[in-house]
Coordinates of C-alpha atoms in Angstrom, one line a residue:
M1 CA 116.2 104.8 135.8
A2 CA 112.5 105.6 135.8
A3 CA 109.8 103.3 134.3
T4 CA 107.3 103.6 131.7
I5 CA 104.3 102.1 131.8
V6 CA 101.7 102.2 128.5
R7 CA 99.0 103.2 128.7
S8 CA 95.7 104.8 126.5
P9 CA 93.2 107.0 128.7
K10 CA 90.1 107.2 127.3
L11 CA 90.1 110.6 125.0
S12 CA 86.6 111.8 123.5
L13 CA 88.1 111.8 120.2
S14 CA 85.8 112.7 116.6
L15 CA 86.7 113.5 113.6
S16 CA 84.3 116.0 111.6
T17 CA 81.8 115.5 108.6
P18 CA 83.4 117.6 105.9
E19 CA 81.0 120.2 104.0
S20 CA 82.1 119.8 100.9
T21 CA 84.7 117.7 98.7
T22 CA 87.6 119.9 98.0
S23 CA 90.9 120.1 96.0
N24 CA 92.3 117.6 94.1
L25 CA 95.6 117.9 92.0
P26 CA 95.7 116.7 88.6
S27 CA 97.4 113.1 88.6
L28 CA 100.9 112.7 87.1
N29 CA 101.3 109.9 84.0
Q30 CA 103.8 108.1 85.2
S31 CA 104.2 104.5 85.4
F32 CA 106.4 104.7 89.2
F33 CA 103.1 106.2 90.6
T34 CA 100.7 103.6 91.6
P35 CA 96.9 104.7 91.5
L36 CA 93.8 104.0 94.4
P37 CA 93.8 100.6 94.3
K38 CA 90.2 98.1 95.3
R39 CA 90.1 98.6 99.2
R40 CA 90.1 94.7 100.9
R41 CA 89.0 96.3 103.9
C42 CA 85.5 97.2 105.3
I43 CA 85.3 100.3 106.6
S44 CA 82.0 101.5 108.9
I45 CA 81.2 104.9 108.5
Y46 CA 79.0 106.0 110.9
A47 CA 77.2 109.2 109.5
C48 CA 77.1 110.8 105.9
S49 CA 78.6 113.7 104.3
A50 CA 76.9 117.2 104.4
G51 CA 74.8 116.0 100.9
D52 CA 73.2 113.0 101.7
Q53 CA 70.4 113.2 103.8
S54 CA 69.3 110.9 106.1
N55 CA 70.6 107.3 107.0
S56 CA 67.9 105.3 108.7
A57 CA 70.9 103.3 110.9
F58 CA 71.0 106.7 112.8
G59 CA 67.0 107.7 112.8
G60 CA 66.7 110.4 109.9
E61 CA 69.1 113.4 109.7
I62 CA 72.4 113.3 110.1
K63 CA 73.6 116.8 111.0
K64 CA 76.1 119.0 109.6
G65 CA 79.2 118.7 111.9
Q66 CA 77.9 115.5 113.7
A67 CA 81.2 112.7 114.7
I68 CA 82.1 110.1 112.4
E69 CA 84.0 106.9 113.8
L70 CA 86.3 104.8 111.0
N71 CA 86.2 101.2 111.7
K72 CA 88.9 99.1 110.1
V73 CA 87.5 95.7 110.5
N74 CA 89.0 93.9 108.3
D75 CA 92.4 94.2 106.3
E76 CA 93.5 90.2 105.4
N77 CA 96.7 91.2 102.5
P78 CA 98.0 95.3 103.1
Y79 CA 100.9 94.2 101.1
E80 CA 99.4 92.9 97.6
F81 CA 101.6 94.9 95.6
N82 CA 100.0 93.2 92.5
A83 CA 96.6 93.5 93.2
K84 CA 95.1 94.9 89.9
D85 CA 93.4 98.5 90.5
S86 CA 89.9 98.9 89.7
P87 CA 87.3 101.6 90.0
N88 CA 86.5 103.1 93.2
P89 CA 83.0 104.5 94.0
L90 CA 84.0 108.2 94.9
P91 CA 83.6 111.2 93.7
R92 CA 83.9 113.4 90.8
P93 CA 88.1 114.7 90.8
L94 CA 88.0 118.4 90.8
T95 CA 89.5 119.5 87.6
S96 CA 91.6 123.0 87.5
A97 CA 89.0 125.5 87.0
D98 CA 87.4 124.0 90.1
L99 CA 90.1 125.1 92.4
N100 CA 90.5 128.9 90.5
N101 CA 86.7 128.9 91.8
M102 CA 86.9 127.4 95.1
A103 CA 90.1 129.8 96.0
S104 CA 88.0 132.7 94.2
Q105 CA 85.6 131.4 96.9
G106 CA 87.8 130.9 100.0
S107 CA 87.1 128.0 100.2
R108 CA 89.0 126.0 102.8
L109 CA 90.8 122.7 102.6
R110 CA 90.0 120.1 105.0
V111 CA 93.7 118.4 106.7
A112 CA 93.6 115.9 108.8
Y113 CA 95.9 115.5 111.4
Q114 CA 96.5 112.8 115.0
G115 CA 95.2 113.8 118.2
V116 CA 93.3 116.4 119.8
R117 CA 93.3 120.3 119.6
G118 CA 96.8 121.7 121.0
A119 CA 99.2 119.2 119.5
Y120 CA 102.8 119.7 117.4
S121 CA 100.5 118.1 114.6
E122 CA 97.7 120.7 113.8
S123 CA 100.7 123.3 114.3
A124 CA 102.1 121.3 111.7
A125 CA 99.0 121.1 109.5
E126 CA 98.5 124.7 110.2
K127 CA 101.9 125.4 108.5
A128 CA 101.4 123.5 105.9
Y129 CA 97.5 124.9 104.5
P130 CA 97.5 128.1 106.3
N131 CA 93.9 129.3 107.1
C132 CA 93.1 125.1 106.6
E133 CA 90.3 123.9 108.7
A134 CA 92.3 121.7 110.9
V135 CA 90.5 117.9 111.5
P136 CA 91.8 115.8 115.0
C137 CA 91.4 112.0 114.0
E138 CA 92.4 109.7 117.3
Q139 CA 94.8 107.2 115.4
F140 CA 97.6 108.0 112.2
D141 CA 95.1 105.1 110.6
T142 CA 92.3 106.9 111.0
A143 CA 93.4 109.7 109.3
F144 CA 94.9 107.6 106.3
E145 CA 91.0 106.4 105.9
A146 CA 89.5 110.3 106.1
V147 CA 91.4 111.0 103.2
E148 CA 90.8 107.3 101.0
R149 CA 87.1 107.9 102.1
W150 CA 87.1 112.3 100.6
L151 CA 86.3 112.5 104.2
V152 CA 89.1 115.6 104.2
D153 CA 91.4 116.9 101.8
R154 CA 95.2 116.3 102.9
A155 CA 96.4 114.8 106.1
V156 CA 99.5 116.4 107.5
L157 CA 101.2 113.4 110.0
P158 CA 104.8 113.4 111.9
I159 CA 107.5 110.6 110.1
E160 CA 111.1 111.1 112.0
N161 CA 112.7 113.7 114.9
S162 CA 115.5 114.8 115.4
L163 CA 116.0 113.4 118.4
G164 CA 113.6 110.7 118.9
G165 CA 114.0 108.7 115.1
S166 CA 111.0 107.4 113.1
I167 CA 107.9 107.2 113.4
H168 CA 107.8 103.1 112.2
R169 CA 103.9 103.2 112.6
N170 CA 103.4 105.8 109.0
Y171 CA 106.3 103.9 107.3
D172 CA 104.3 101.3 107.4
L173 CA 100.9 102.8 107.0
L174 CA 102.5 104.8 103.6
L175 CA 102.9 101.5 102.0
R176 CA 99.5 99.4 103.0
H177 CA 97.5 102.7 102.1
R178 CA 97.7 104.7 98.7
L179 CA 98.1 107.7 99.2
H180 CA 100.8 109.7 98.0
I181 CA 103.6 113.0 99.6
V182 CA 102.7 115.8 98.3
G183 CA 104.9 117.6 100.4
E184 CA 107.0 118.2 103.9
V185 CA 106.9 120.8 107.0
K186 CA 109.8 120.4 109.5
L187 CA 108.1 122.1 112.7
A188 CA 110.3 123.3 115.8
V189 CA 109.3 121.0 119.1
R190 CA 109.2 123.2 122.3
H191 CA 108.2 120.6 124.9
C192 CA 106.6 121.8 128.4
L193 CA 105.8 120.0 131.7
L194 CA 102.3 121.1 132.2
A195 CA 100.3 120.2 135.5
N196 CA 96.8 121.4 137.0
N197 CA 96.5 124.8 139.1
G198 CA 98.0 124.3 142.5
V199 CA 100.2 121.7 141.4
K200 CA 103.9 121.3 141.8
I201 CA 107.1 119.8 141.0
E202 CA 107.4 118.3 143.8
D203 CA 103.8 117.2 143.8
L204 CA 104.8 114.9 140.6
K205 CA 104.8 111.4 140.1
R206 CA 104.2 110.4 136.9
V207 CA 104.1 112.1 133.3
L208 CA 102.0 111.0 130.7
S209 CA 102.9 112.2 127.0
H210 CA 104.1 110.3 123.4
P211 CA 106.5 107.7 123.6
Q212 CA 108.8 110.1 121.1
A213 CA 108.1 113.1 123.4
L214 CA 108.7 111.1 126.7
A215 CA 112.2 110.1 124.8
Q216 CA 113.4 113.5 123.8
C217 CA 112.8 114.5 127.3
E218 CA 114.5 111.8 128.8
N219 CA 117.0 113.4 130.9
T220 CA 115.0 116.0 132.9
L221 CA 111.9 113.6 133.5
T222 CA 114.8 111.0 135.3
K223 CA 116.2 113.9 137.2
L224 CA 112.7 114.2 138.5
G225 CA 112.6 110.4 138.8
L226 CA 108.9 111.3 137.5
V227 CA 107.1 107.3 136.4
R228 CA 106.8 107.8 132.7
E229 CA 103.0 106.7 130.8
A230 CA 102.6 106.8 127.4
V231 CA 99.7 108.1 125.6
D232 CA 98.4 108.5 122.5
D233 CA 98.8 111.8 121.6
T234 CA 100.7 114.8 123.8
A235 CA 98.1 117.4 123.7
G236 CA 95.7 114.0 124.6
A237 CA 97.7 113.5 127.5
A238 CA 97.3 116.9 128.5
K239 CA 93.2 117.0 128.1
Y240 CA 93.2 113.9 130.1
I241 CA 95.3 115.1 133.5
A242 CA 92.9 118.7 132.8
F243 CA 89.1 116.5 132.1
S244 CA 90.3 114.2 135.3
K245 CA 91.6 116.9 137.3
L246 CA 95.3 114.5 138.7
K247 CA 97.5 115.8 141.3
D248 CA 99.9 113.8 141.4
A249 CA 100.7 113.8 137.3
G250 CA 102.2 116.1 135.0
A251 CA 101.6 115.5 130.9
V252 CA 105.0 117.0 128.4
A253 CA 102.6 118.7 125.8
S254 CA 103.1 122.4 124.1
L255 CA 102.9 125.5 125.2
A256 CA 99.3 126.4 123.1
A257 CA 97.8 122.6 124.6
S258 CA 98.0 124.7 128.1
R259 CA 96.3 127.8 127.5
I260 CA 93.0 125.3 125.1
Y261 CA 93.2 123.4 128.7
G262 CA 94.1 125.4 131.5
L263 CA 97.0 123.9 132.5
N264 CA 100.0 125.5 134.8
V265 CA 103.2 125.5 132.7
L266 CA 105.2 124.3 135.9
A267 CA 109.0 123.8 133.0
Q268 CA 109.3 125.0 129.9
D269 CA 111.9 123.8 126.5
I270 CA 112.5 120.4 128.8
Q271 CA 113.6 119.0 126.1
D272 CA 117.2 117.2 126.1
D273 CA 118.6 119.2 123.0
S274 CA 117.4 122.4 121.6
D275 CA 117.8 121.4 118.2
N276 CA 114.3 119.1 117.8
V277 CA 112.5 119.3 115.0
T278 CA 110.1 116.9 114.3
R279 CA 108.7 116.2 110.0
F280 CA 106.5 116.1 108.9
L281 CA 104.5 114.1 105.3
M282 CA 101.6 116.4 103.4
L283 CA 99.6 113.6 101.9
A284 CA 96.6 113.7 99.3
R285 CA 94.7 111.5 97.5
E286 CA 96.7 112.4 93.8
P287 CA 100.6 112.8 93.4
I288 CA 101.1 116.7 91.8
I289 CA 102.9 117.4 88.8
P290 CA 107.2 117.9 89.8
R291 CA 108.9 120.4 88.7
T292 CA 112.5 121.3 88.0
D293 CA 112.3 125.0 89.0
K294 CA 113.0 124.4 92.6
P295 CA 114.0 121.6 95.1
F296 CA 111.7 119.0 94.8
K297 CA 112.8 115.0 96.7
T298 CA 111.3 111.9 96.1
S299 CA 110.6 109.2 98.2
V300 CA 110.5 105.5 97.0
V301 CA 110.7 101.9 99.1
F302 CA 111.7 98.7 97.5
S303 CA 112.7 95.7 98.5
L304 CA 115.5 93.5 97.3
D305 CA 116.7 90.1 97.2
E306 CA 119.6 88.1 99.3
G307 CA 122.9 88.3 98.3
P308 CA 125.8 89.8 99.1
G309 CA 126.4 93.9 98.1
V310 CA 122.8 93.9 96.9
L311 CA 121.8 96.9 99.1
F312 CA 125.0 98.3 97.6
K313 CA 124.1 97.2 94.6
A314 CA 121.7 99.2 94.7
L315 CA 121.9 102.3 96.2
A316 CA 125.0 102.5 93.9
V317 CA 122.5 103.6 90.6
F318 CA 121.9 107.1 92.6
A319 CA 125.2 107.3 93.5
M320 CA 126.4 107.4 89.6
R321 CA 124.2 109.6 88.7
N322 CA 125.7 112.6 92.0
I323 CA 122.0 112.0 93.1
N324 CA 122.0 112.5 97.5
L325 CA 120.6 110.4 99.6
T326 CA 118.4 111.7 102.7
K327 CA 117.3 109.2 104.3
I328 CA 117.3 105.1 104.0
E329 CA 115.0 103.6 106.6
S330 CA 114.7 99.5 107.0
R331 CA 111.3 97.6 107.8
P332 CA 110.5 94.6 107.9
L333 CA 107.9 93.0 105.1
Q334 CA 104.8 92.1 106.7
K335 CA 102.8 89.5 106.0
Q336 CA 105.7 87.5 104.6
A337 CA 107.5 83.7 105.5
L338 CA 110.8 84.3 107.2
K339 CA 113.1 82.5 104.9
V340 CA 114.9 79.2 105.9
L341 CA 117.7 77.5 104.6
E342 CA 116.7 74.2 104.3
D343 CA 119.9 72.4 105.2
S344 CA 120.4 75.0 108.2
A345 CA 121.2 73.0 111.4
D346 CA 119.5 74.9 114.1
G347 CA 116.1 75.7 111.9
F348 CA 116.5 80.0 112.7
P349 CA 115.5 81.8 109.7
K350 CA 118.4 82.8 107.9
Y351 CA 117.1 86.4 107.0
F352 CA 113.7 88.6 107.2
P353 CA 111.7 90.0 104.2
Y354 CA 112.9 93.5 104.2
L355 CA 111.8 97.0 102.6
F356 CA 113.6 100.5 102.1
Y357 CA 112.0 103.2 102.0
V358 CA 114.3 106.0 100.6
D359 CA 114.5 109.5 100.2
F360 CA 116.7 111.5 97.0
E361 CA 117.0 115.1 96.1
A362 CA 115.7 115.2 92.9
S363 CA 112.3 115.0 90.9
M364 CA 110.5 112.9 89.0
A365 CA 111.2 115.0 86.0
D366 CA 114.1 115.0 86.1
Q367 CA 115.1 113.3 84.1
R368 CA 118.4 111.3 86.2
A369 CA 115.7 110.3 88.5
Q370 CA 113.5 108.6 86.4
N371 CA 117.0 106.9 84.8
A372 CA 118.6 105.9 88.6
L373 CA 114.6 104.3 89.6
G374 CA 114.7 102.9 85.8
H375 CA 117.7 101.1 86.2
L376 CA 116.5 99.8 90.3
K377 CA 112.9 98.4 88.9
E378 CA 113.5 96.9 85.0
G379 CA 117.1 95.7 84.9
G380 CA 115.3 92.9 87.0
E381 CA 118.5 92.6 89.2
F382 CA 118.2 94.6 92.2
A383 CA 114.4 95.1 93.5
T384 CA 112.2 92.6 93.6
F385 CA 109.2 95.8 94.4
L386 CA 109.5 99.6 93.5
R387 CA 107.1 101.7 95.0
V388 CA 107.7 105.9 94.2
L389 CA 105.8 107.1 97.6
G390 CA 105.6 111.1 96.0
S391 CA 108.4 113.7 94.4
Y392 CA 107.0 116.8 96.5
P393 CA 109.1 120.5 96.9
S394 CA 112.0 120.0 99.9
D395 CA 111.2 122.0 103.1
S396 CA 114.2 124.3 104.0
G397 CA 112.5 126.6 107.0
I398 CA 111.6 125.6 110.1
A399 CA 109.6 127.5 112.7

């Protein structure tokens, strides 16, 4: 069985400064949605927006297009649910009139994605927002921060894959940050085995890619006997292979990445299953206004007290209203002490405190959805914490 080595090649990835603050849809006056809170972290931004003229730390003028870096220095309490909100020193949100004027002027949305050019996330961003300016970010965290700090207008990030399962990091970041899900997009993923010119399959000893991509090509890579090395993203692996001129290593990445970085395609469609689809979330600073004239989906997260049948009772609030659940994901509640029975003989914890992420097919404009969440939250017998992550149009198309 082939081994897997986790490594992170040094890639020069950057996030460009915005030319202007753009689209921001009106917020919904709905108690389940939570506005941006006062941040409990220190952010270092090594540039300024296009409207700023100088920055003494950099010896004068910041030119258009200069790269920035987001460094999270401290995050003491990412799960402080009941912290009181306070006004943020942010630019004025755009009005509907602003949006109409910008549309007539052909203004482009700046959309953050994780990875470098040629990443599947870039394709998803362009599918979600045609004619957008896709902005690469080194990490998922950076994309979240870029939206919150008004450096970009949206983010498009993967949340689950039909073969590899959930991207747990982004589930955790959805709770850590105060962005809203405003849409989803599904993208068919077709992996290629790439290498430098002159390199043949039999020359390869190892292959680099994102852990999800490596998992999705498990059978092919095992047959080839290649050592798998996990890196931050698929296109980043292709870039590293090309720039390092490696002769014994290949990359699992997209056909677009092969063209961008000048690599040969040794094999196409190497994923284990042809039905390989990744679902991406579209994130914004403000929620959109839910509607009932088209299919909508709503994503929520909640925690429960421990007890027999508690989860069953919590999910029953949807079943009794004929609301279909499309996904449920449980994640350990970080920054919380494990609960231990006082009379436990062995001293091992009885259970972890969990969070439950649930997607269901209904709009928050639907009275059934409001009643279900009201039952879950206000009844007090089920949820100890509840937050709506977004109510947004469903994506039934795959491209």
